[in-house]
XYZ file of C-alpha atoms in Angstrom:
477
model
C 6.065 -13.418 -11.639
C 9.008 -11.050 -12.872
C 8.984 -6.933 -11.279
C 8.424 -5.419 -14.964
C 5.842 -7.958 -16.269
C 4.260 -6.666 -13.220
C 4.419 -2.758 -13.795
C 3.214 -3.587 -16.914
C 0.273 -5.738 -16.397
C -0.876 -3.590 -13.346
C -0.482 -0.786 -15.789
C -2.471 -1.891 -17.906
C -5.108 -2.779 -15.633
C -5.454 0.266 -13.429
C -5.554 2.385 -17.545
C -8.294 0.661 -18.491
C -10.188 1.487 -15.199
C -9.599 5.364 -15.563
C -13.643 5.686 -16.626
C -15.024 4.937 -13.166
C -12.945 8.370 -12.209
C -13.996 12.190 -13.200
C -11.363 14.637 -14.443
C -9.632 15.724 -10.855
C -10.920 12.717 -8.844
C -8.777 10.506 -6.329
C -7.661 7.233 -7.145
C -7.351 4.456 -4.552
C -4.748 5.115 -2.416
C -1.486 3.001 -2.653
C -2.429 0.609 -0.136
C -5.389 -0.916 -1.425
C -4.072 -1.330 -5.184
C -0.764 -2.957 -2.586
C -4.032 -5.787 -1.251
C -6.493 -5.742 -3.700
C -2.921 -6.956 -6.471
C -1.500 -9.102 -4.177
C 2.189 -6.656 -4.765
C 4.595 -4.247 -3.818
C 3.995 -0.996 -3.596
C 7.226 -1.035 -6.040
C 5.593 -1.872 -8.307
C 2.458 -0.460 -7.136
C 4.078 3.114 -7.777
C 5.967 2.561 -11.007
C 2.450 1.601 -12.567
C 1.379 4.649 -11.026
C 4.969 6.461 -12.713
C 3.629 4.917 -16.325
C -0.051 6.691 -16.076
C 1.626 9.744 -15.355
C 4.262 9.515 -17.952
C 1.443 9.175 -20.569
C -0.405 12.241 -19.306
C -3.268 10.240 -17.417
C -2.874 10.444 -13.658
C -1.220 13.086 -11.182
C 0.305 12.549 -8.076
C 1.039 14.850 -5.308
C 2.649 13.552 -2.905
C 0.786 12.642 0.740
C -2.715 13.538 -1.447
C -2.131 10.905 -3.211
C -2.663 10.082 -7.755
C -5.822 11.616 -9.373
C -7.458 10.997 -12.790
C -5.434 14.115 -15.217
C -7.643 16.988 -16.950
C -9.063 15.268 -20.863
C -5.301 16.059 -23.139
C -6.438 19.084 -25.553
C -7.016 18.578 -28.754
C -4.139 17.520 -30.881
C -2.339 19.900 -34.016
C -2.791 19.257 -37.106
C -0.491 17.318 -38.516
C 2.110 19.366 -41.001
C 3.165 18.466 -44.291
C 6.372 16.877 -43.950
C 6.245 15.208 -47.522
C 9.259 18.409 -48.309
C 11.746 15.956 -46.433
C 11.474 13.293 -48.458
C 13.825 15.440 -51.198
C 16.002 17.134 -48.757
C 16.905 13.628 -46.984
C 17.588 11.462 -50.381
C 19.890 14.625 -52.235
C 22.991 12.290 -52.965
C 26.757 13.710 -51.948
C 29.101 15.188 -54.885
C 31.582 13.602 -56.659
C 32.619 10.248 -55.948
C 31.972 9.858 -52.412
C 29.532 6.882 -50.997
C 26.650 7.970 -49.641
C 25.585 6.886 -46.542
C 22.971 4.458 -45.130
C 21.411 5.320 -42.091
C 19.765 2.060 -41.500
C 18.843 0.081 -37.806
C 16.893 -1.994 -39.471
C 19.366 -5.088 -38.463
C 20.730 -3.882 -34.821
C 16.854 -3.634 -33.662
C 15.460 -6.640 -34.059
C 18.194 -8.030 -31.433
C 17.399 -4.521 -29.504
C 13.519 -4.817 -29.665
C 11.936 -6.999 -26.725
C 9.314 -9.578 -29.078
C 5.822 -8.973 -28.397
C 4.295 -11.431 -24.807
C 4.113 -15.220 -25.725
C 6.781 -15.292 -28.282
C 10.032 -16.656 -27.534
C 13.316 -14.787 -27.686
C 15.827 -16.500 -30.087
C 17.171 -13.002 -31.568
C 18.237 -11.405 -28.758
C 21.750 -9.687 -28.386
C 21.542 -9.732 -24.021
C 21.001 -11.560 -21.213
C 17.605 -12.616 -19.846
C 16.961 -10.303 -17.087
C 16.985 -13.318 -14.761
C 20.484 -13.926 -15.974
C 21.361 -10.088 -15.393
C 23.208 -9.301 -11.056
C 20.791 -6.888 -10.906
C 20.647 -7.376 -7.038
C 24.291 -6.397 -7.243
C 23.736 -3.581 -9.353
C 21.008 -1.908 -8.394
C 23.227 -2.207 -4.375
C 26.230 -0.662 -6.411
C 24.130 2.256 -7.895
C 23.481 2.766 -4.429
C 26.113 2.858 -2.703
C 27.869 4.898 -6.357
C 25.020 7.576 -5.440
C 26.475 8.883 -2.374
C 30.463 8.666 -3.060
C 31.756 11.433 -2.855
C 32.332 14.009 -5.884
C 29.057 11.581 -7.349
C 27.316 13.152 -8.802
C 29.859 15.958 -10.516
C 31.743 16.394 -14.006
C 33.636 12.967 -13.786
C 37.270 13.449 -15.972
C 37.223 13.898 -19.679
C 38.707 10.621 -19.975
C 37.034 8.927 -17.541
C 37.022 8.182 -13.795
C 40.741 7.023 -12.861
C 39.845 3.881 -10.424
C 38.096 2.569 -13.888
C 40.431 3.585 -16.786
C 43.020 2.104 -14.099
C 40.547 -1.558 -14.626
C 40.027 -1.489 -17.794
C 43.743 -1.704 -18.608
C 44.255 -4.290 -16.546
C 41.959 -6.638 -17.547
C 42.776 -5.375 -21.243
C 46.385 -5.892 -21.020
C 46.878 -8.742 -18.975
C 48.964 -10.105 -15.901
C 51.823 -8.160 -17.870
C 50.141 -5.373 -17.265
C 50.865 -3.954 -20.256
C 47.938 -1.534 -21.088
C 47.728 1.950 -19.299
C 45.790 3.399 -17.104
C 46.586 6.595 -19.351
C 46.273 4.558 -22.804
C 42.316 4.333 -22.166
C 39.458 6.223 -22.503
C 36.492 5.356 -20.804
C 32.685 4.866 -23.608
C 28.890 4.723 -22.870
C 29.237 0.875 -24.661
C 30.898 -0.967 -26.820
C 28.484 0.803 -29.359
C 29.667 3.823 -29.476
C 33.014 3.042 -28.597
C 33.282 1.598 -32.043
C 31.759 4.948 -34.051
C 33.255 6.783 -32.843
C 37.126 5.105 -33.650
C 34.962 4.597 -37.173
C 34.476 8.195 -37.481
C 37.770 9.088 -36.418
C 40.825 6.503 -38.640
C 38.173 6.406 -41.511
C 37.045 9.777 -43.730
C 34.068 9.351 -45.294
C 34.199 7.094 -48.244
C 37.754 5.621 -47.437
C 37.557 1.950 -47.422
C 37.268 -0.704 -44.134
C 37.431 -4.266 -44.052
C 35.377 -6.252 -42.129
C 35.011 -10.210 -41.559
C 32.391 -12.051 -42.921
C 30.349 -12.594 -41.340
C 30.617 -9.546 -38.836
C 28.462 -7.641 -36.088
C 24.987 -5.896 -38.463
C 26.263 -2.489 -35.941
C 28.949 -1.982 -37.503
C 27.862 -2.574 -40.943
C 25.333 0.260 -39.912
C 27.529 2.659 -39.002
C 29.948 2.473 -41.429
C 27.235 2.531 -43.798
C 26.421 5.342 -42.272
C 29.547 7.183 -41.854
C 29.531 6.927 -45.572
C 32.358 4.496 -46.317
C 32.839 1.322 -48.533
C 33.168 -2.182 -46.921
C 35.166 -4.415 -48.047
C 34.285 -8.366 -47.052
C 37.271 -10.065 -45.076
C 35.540 -14.124 -45.470
C 36.553 -16.647 -42.356
C 36.276 -19.745 -40.829
C 36.412 -21.664 -37.787
C 39.831 -20.321 -37.341
C 38.752 -16.423 -37.685
C 39.652 -13.816 -40.466
C 41.507 -15.485 -43.770
C 44.927 -13.701 -42.932
C 45.470 -15.356 -46.743
C 42.616 -12.567 -47.769
C 43.706 -9.705 -45.568
C 46.548 -9.377 -47.127
C 45.585 -9.090 -50.751
C 42.490 -7.354 -49.058
C 44.712 -4.351 -47.987
C 46.616 -4.528 -51.350
C 43.796 -4.563 -53.353
C 41.486 -1.675 -51.206
C 44.170 0.662 -50.149
C 42.893 0.598 -46.888
C 44.219 1.700 -43.704
C 41.750 0.320 -40.985
C 40.277 -3.762 -39.980
C 38.135 -5.114 -37.709
C 37.105 -7.917 -35.887
C 35.866 -9.926 -33.014
C 39.274 -11.799 -32.415
C 37.389 -14.158 -29.261
C 33.796 -15.307 -30.091
C 32.703 -13.428 -33.383
C 29.218 -12.307 -33.577
C 27.767 -14.322 -35.269
C 30.186 -17.162 -36.016
C 31.976 -17.804 -32.045
C 35.328 -18.513 -33.804
C 37.657 -17.785 -32.346
C 40.992 -16.554 -34.101
C 44.022 -19.684 -33.760
C 47.206 -18.022 -32.258
C 49.364 -18.632 -35.638
C 46.653 -15.571 -36.898
C 46.768 -13.662 -34.260
C 49.543 -12.320 -35.074
C 49.419 -12.860 -38.854
C 46.489 -10.363 -38.690
C 49.336 -7.495 -36.878
C 51.599 -8.373 -38.619
C 49.499 -7.766 -41.839
C 48.699 -4.596 -40.690
C 51.159 -3.383 -39.678
C 52.860 -3.924 -43.637
C 49.634 -1.903 -44.873
C 50.536 1.394 -41.826
C 47.149 -0.009 -41.034
C 45.085 -0.026 -37.551
C 43.229 -3.223 -36.759
C 40.176 -2.365 -34.354
C 39.672 -5.158 -32.055
C 36.181 -4.641 -30.631
C 36.365 -7.644 -27.941
C 32.872 -7.384 -26.835
C 32.478 -11.701 -25.427
C 35.680 -12.093 -23.301
C 33.126 -12.021 -20.283
C 30.914 -14.886 -21.800
C 33.128 -16.888 -22.052
C 31.559 -20.473 -20.907
C 32.383 -22.424 -18.516
C 33.489 -25.325 -20.515
C 35.722 -23.283 -22.623
C 39.384 -23.480 -22.111
C 42.064 -20.460 -20.958
C 41.482 -17.432 -22.775
C 43.985 -16.216 -25.105
C 45.354 -12.256 -24.643
C 44.030 -9.175 -26.346
C 45.811 -8.443 -29.869
C 46.518 -4.914 -27.772
C 48.035 -6.653 -24.725
C 51.135 -8.180 -27.577
C 50.845 -4.980 -29.524
C 52.952 -2.262 -28.254
C 53.422 -0.435 -31.316
C 49.888 1.310 -31.082
C 47.839 -1.609 -33.876
C 45.834 -2.595 -32.190
C 42.567 -0.032 -30.574
C 41.016 -2.164 -28.086
C 36.754 -1.876 -27.681
C 35.059 -3.316 -24.309
C 32.079 -3.292 -22.608
C 30.592 -4.496 -19.101
C 27.120 -4.441 -21.507
C 27.017 -7.670 -22.392
C 27.661 -9.465 -19.616
C 25.726 -7.154 -17.236
C 22.984 -5.770 -18.753
C 22.265 -3.781 -21.552
C 21.463 -0.311 -19.813
C 24.884 -0.527 -17.519
C 26.126 1.361 -20.682
C 30.236 1.488 -19.803
C 32.814 0.459 -21.085
C 36.544 1.326 -22.832
C 38.564 2.133 -25.013
C 42.735 1.289 -25.393
C 45.147 2.910 -28.046
C 48.287 3.413 -28.114
C 50.037 6.897 -29.551
C 48.768 10.284 -31.649
C 45.322 8.299 -32.229
C 44.297 7.982 -28.656
C 43.928 11.997 -28.373
C 41.984 10.975 -31.987
C 40.329 8.977 -30.172
C 39.565 11.670 -26.707
C 38.725 14.229 -29.176
C 35.915 12.837 -30.250
C 34.811 11.457 -28.182
C 34.373 14.556 -26.263
C 32.376 16.516 -29.263
C 29.397 13.775 -29.340
C 28.301 13.796 -25.968
C 30.899 16.022 -23.467
C 31.533 11.733 -21.154
C 29.974 9.564 -19.993
C 27.930 9.939 -16.908
C 30.446 9.879 -13.083
C 26.903 8.509 -11.322
C 26.900 5.051 -14.166
C 30.826 4.939 -13.631
C 30.303 4.569 -10.117
C 28.567 1.897 -10.726
C 30.472 -0.264 -12.484
C 33.302 0.622 -10.546
C 31.394 -0.811 -7.758
C 30.183 -3.776 -8.739
C 33.177 -5.041 -10.155
C 35.250 -4.448 -7.454
C 32.440 -6.410 -4.949
C 32.441 -9.755 -4.572
C 29.272 -10.261 -6.364
C 30.836 -9.549 -9.867
C 32.929 -12.900 -9.366
C 29.270 -14.242 -8.586
C 28.047 -13.088 -10.940
C 31.158 -14.399 -13.427
C 30.319 -18.474 -12.505
C 27.029 -18.477 -12.999
C 27.074 -16.925 -16.072
C 30.229 -18.890 -17.463
C 27.661 -21.733 -16.479
C 24.905 -20.982 -17.637
C 25.529 -20.292 -20.755
C 27.142 -23.949 -21.183
C 24.093 -25.637 -20.114
C 21.942 -23.041 -22.501
C 24.365 -24.297 -25.659
C 24.295 -27.715 -24.681
C 20.147 -27.891 -24.630
C 20.264 -25.754 -28.265
C 22.297 -27.312 -30.076
C 20.177 -30.510 -28.832
C 17.681 -29.260 -29.152
C 18.824 -28.493 -33.531
C 20.010 -31.813 -33.130
C 17.303 -32.979 -32.512
C 14.631 -30.879 -34.458
C 16.648 -29.654 -37.478
C 19.238 -31.760 -38.379
C 19.276 -30.150 -41.700
C 20.966 -27.177 -40.115
C 24.632 -27.283 -40.132
C 27.318 -25.908 -37.868
C 30.536 -25.514 -38.391
C 32.151 -24.649 -34.383
C 30.614 -24.887 -31.732
C 31.510 -21.644 -29.328
C 32.943 -21.800 -26.499
C 32.138 -18.575 -25.771
C 29.207 -16.264 -26.342
C 25.870 -16.471 -27.001
C 24.739 -17.591 -29.745
C 25.321 -21.071 -32.512
C 25.171 -19.946 -36.110
C 23.437 -22.808 -38.804
C 23.299 -23.343 -42.484
C 20.383 -23.748 -43.461
C 19.413 -25.925 -47.016
C 20.244 -24.732 -49.989
C 17.577 -22.285 -51.293
C 16.453 -20.689 -48.519
C 14.212 -17.707 -48.096
C 15.728 -15.996 -44.908
C 13.589 -13.881 -44.611
C 10.905 -15.479 -45.859
C 11.937 -18.481 -43.057
C 12.249 -15.446 -40.203
C 8.148 -14.095 -41.402
C 7.270 -17.944 -40.380
C 8.979 -18.371 -37.661
C 7.368 -15.459 -35.706
C 4.055 -16.395 -36.968
C 4.921 -19.773 -34.851
C 6.106 -17.354 -31.309
C 9.906 -17.408 -32.133
C 12.320 -14.593 -32.613
C 15.010 -15.616 -34.314
C 17.485 -13.940 -36.372
C 18.139 -13.987 -40.531
C 21.961 -14.992 -41.896
C 22.154 -11.325 -44.473
C 22.458 -8.509 -41.984
C 25.526 -10.062 -41.008
C 27.133 -10.176 -44.684
C 28.871 -6.607 -46.064
C 28.282 -8.086 -49.026
C 26.499 -11.197 -50.869
C 26.138 -14.569 -48.286
C 28.040 -17.610 -49.563
C 24.952 -19.677 -48.213
C 21.583 -19.021 -46.294
C 22.158 -18.742 -43.032
C 20.078 -18.666 -38.831
C 21.936 -16.970 -35.918
C 20.291 -18.479 -32.522
C 20.630 -16.340 -29.397
C 20.660 -18.788 -26.144
C 21.180 -15.858 -24.022
C 17.802 -13.768 -24.447
C 15.748 -17.171 -23.633
C 14.029 -17.508 -19.806
C 16.214 -21.436 -19.441
C 16.672 -24.408 -21.540
C 12.652 -25.554 -21.202
C 11.770 -22.077 -24.067
C 15.211 -22.975 -26.049
C 13.297 -26.388 -26.662
C 10.935 -25.442 -27.299
C 11.726 -22.006 -29.090
C 13.824 -24.507 -31.725
C 10.644 -27.095 -31.941
C 8.546 -24.179 -33.384
C 11.188 -22.944 -35.919
C 10.839 -26.994 -36.748
C 7.836 -25.743 -37.594
C 8.367 -22.855 -39.196
C 10.472 -24.698 -41.684
C 8.050 -27.338 -43.231
């Protein structure tokens, strides 16, 4: 059994047994709980910690755990109805209303209930995460001299240099001084949008695209202008027209293993994107979220757009989170010219800095032999899972179509039969015990056709993927 699930189960058992004890009475010792439930001392300690956080037990070092005194009666609920008026006030003039809605993002972040197969998730399954390597890296990082002091505002120098090499490639076209350490990719995207586009400004985005970026842009009051994509990435003929028609000064894209389609921007279009943006006097935000999720059979990866851009047109965003753990929220921004100082200022105002122990742990991880082994394991496993998912889809759901088999990332983008109600399908699938992502949240405007996104990274393995597709097929009947 996985450690986290055993902690939850033990906590539930102990919670149910608390009525056997009077307030202040001592609970069984940790040793007796270990022997009774055949779990590790760490599991017992964590389960008791959960109950202590809930105020149900009190732990006393050297004495044990005791049932807590009953809670005082909760305070009378206040009247918050006035907030409906305050929160619905419209902006003056022609400003674009802000829409603060995390629904689509929560769908990929929240863990489904027990028994529901997760084909909607945005992170690696715990069995694919390098938990031992992360724990060892964090332990070593905590012992580093100065690890608990204030970090440099731009980030730990050695970590900035590592990201610079990753972004700039063998030619070393990106310097450490071009890099800022961020609290993951989402934080970096939000900072870029706020720094480069004033409220009400148009922003060009791929269609479909990542819902987290759509949500961040709308929360900043930006006007999204979708640009269609195909199997070779964004349609550059339409990109040029969108710049001319909208007057936008910002284009956000995912050139490598795009979410949700998995598309890789073709070599010809890579050059065109930067050229078109230069002529428009605009920035390109390169969200390179999946470079470390290439599959075992992927061809050589193209360099980043930032690596071939000496003129500061491209602002690069990347992160270690997707390839490691949702809790390793360490990423980077790379930019050149005056825009870098603006991005730096926005980040300092928002969050001061990324905690140094987390930066040091990231540096320990990527500098260890375990990092290369982990990347090889993930590359092989993602290829195996991708093929297992596609095999199951072809067998169980032959009416669903995909234009592209991604050689990286963790999703498959499937077109549903015309007229399919995506929301109803997702709800029916959930009732059958599988969580999937309907396509509508991935569009900033009306979608061209109904779609569903299936993730093959968050499930427990190939057998669970096959079972999940079987449950989805039942929901489609």
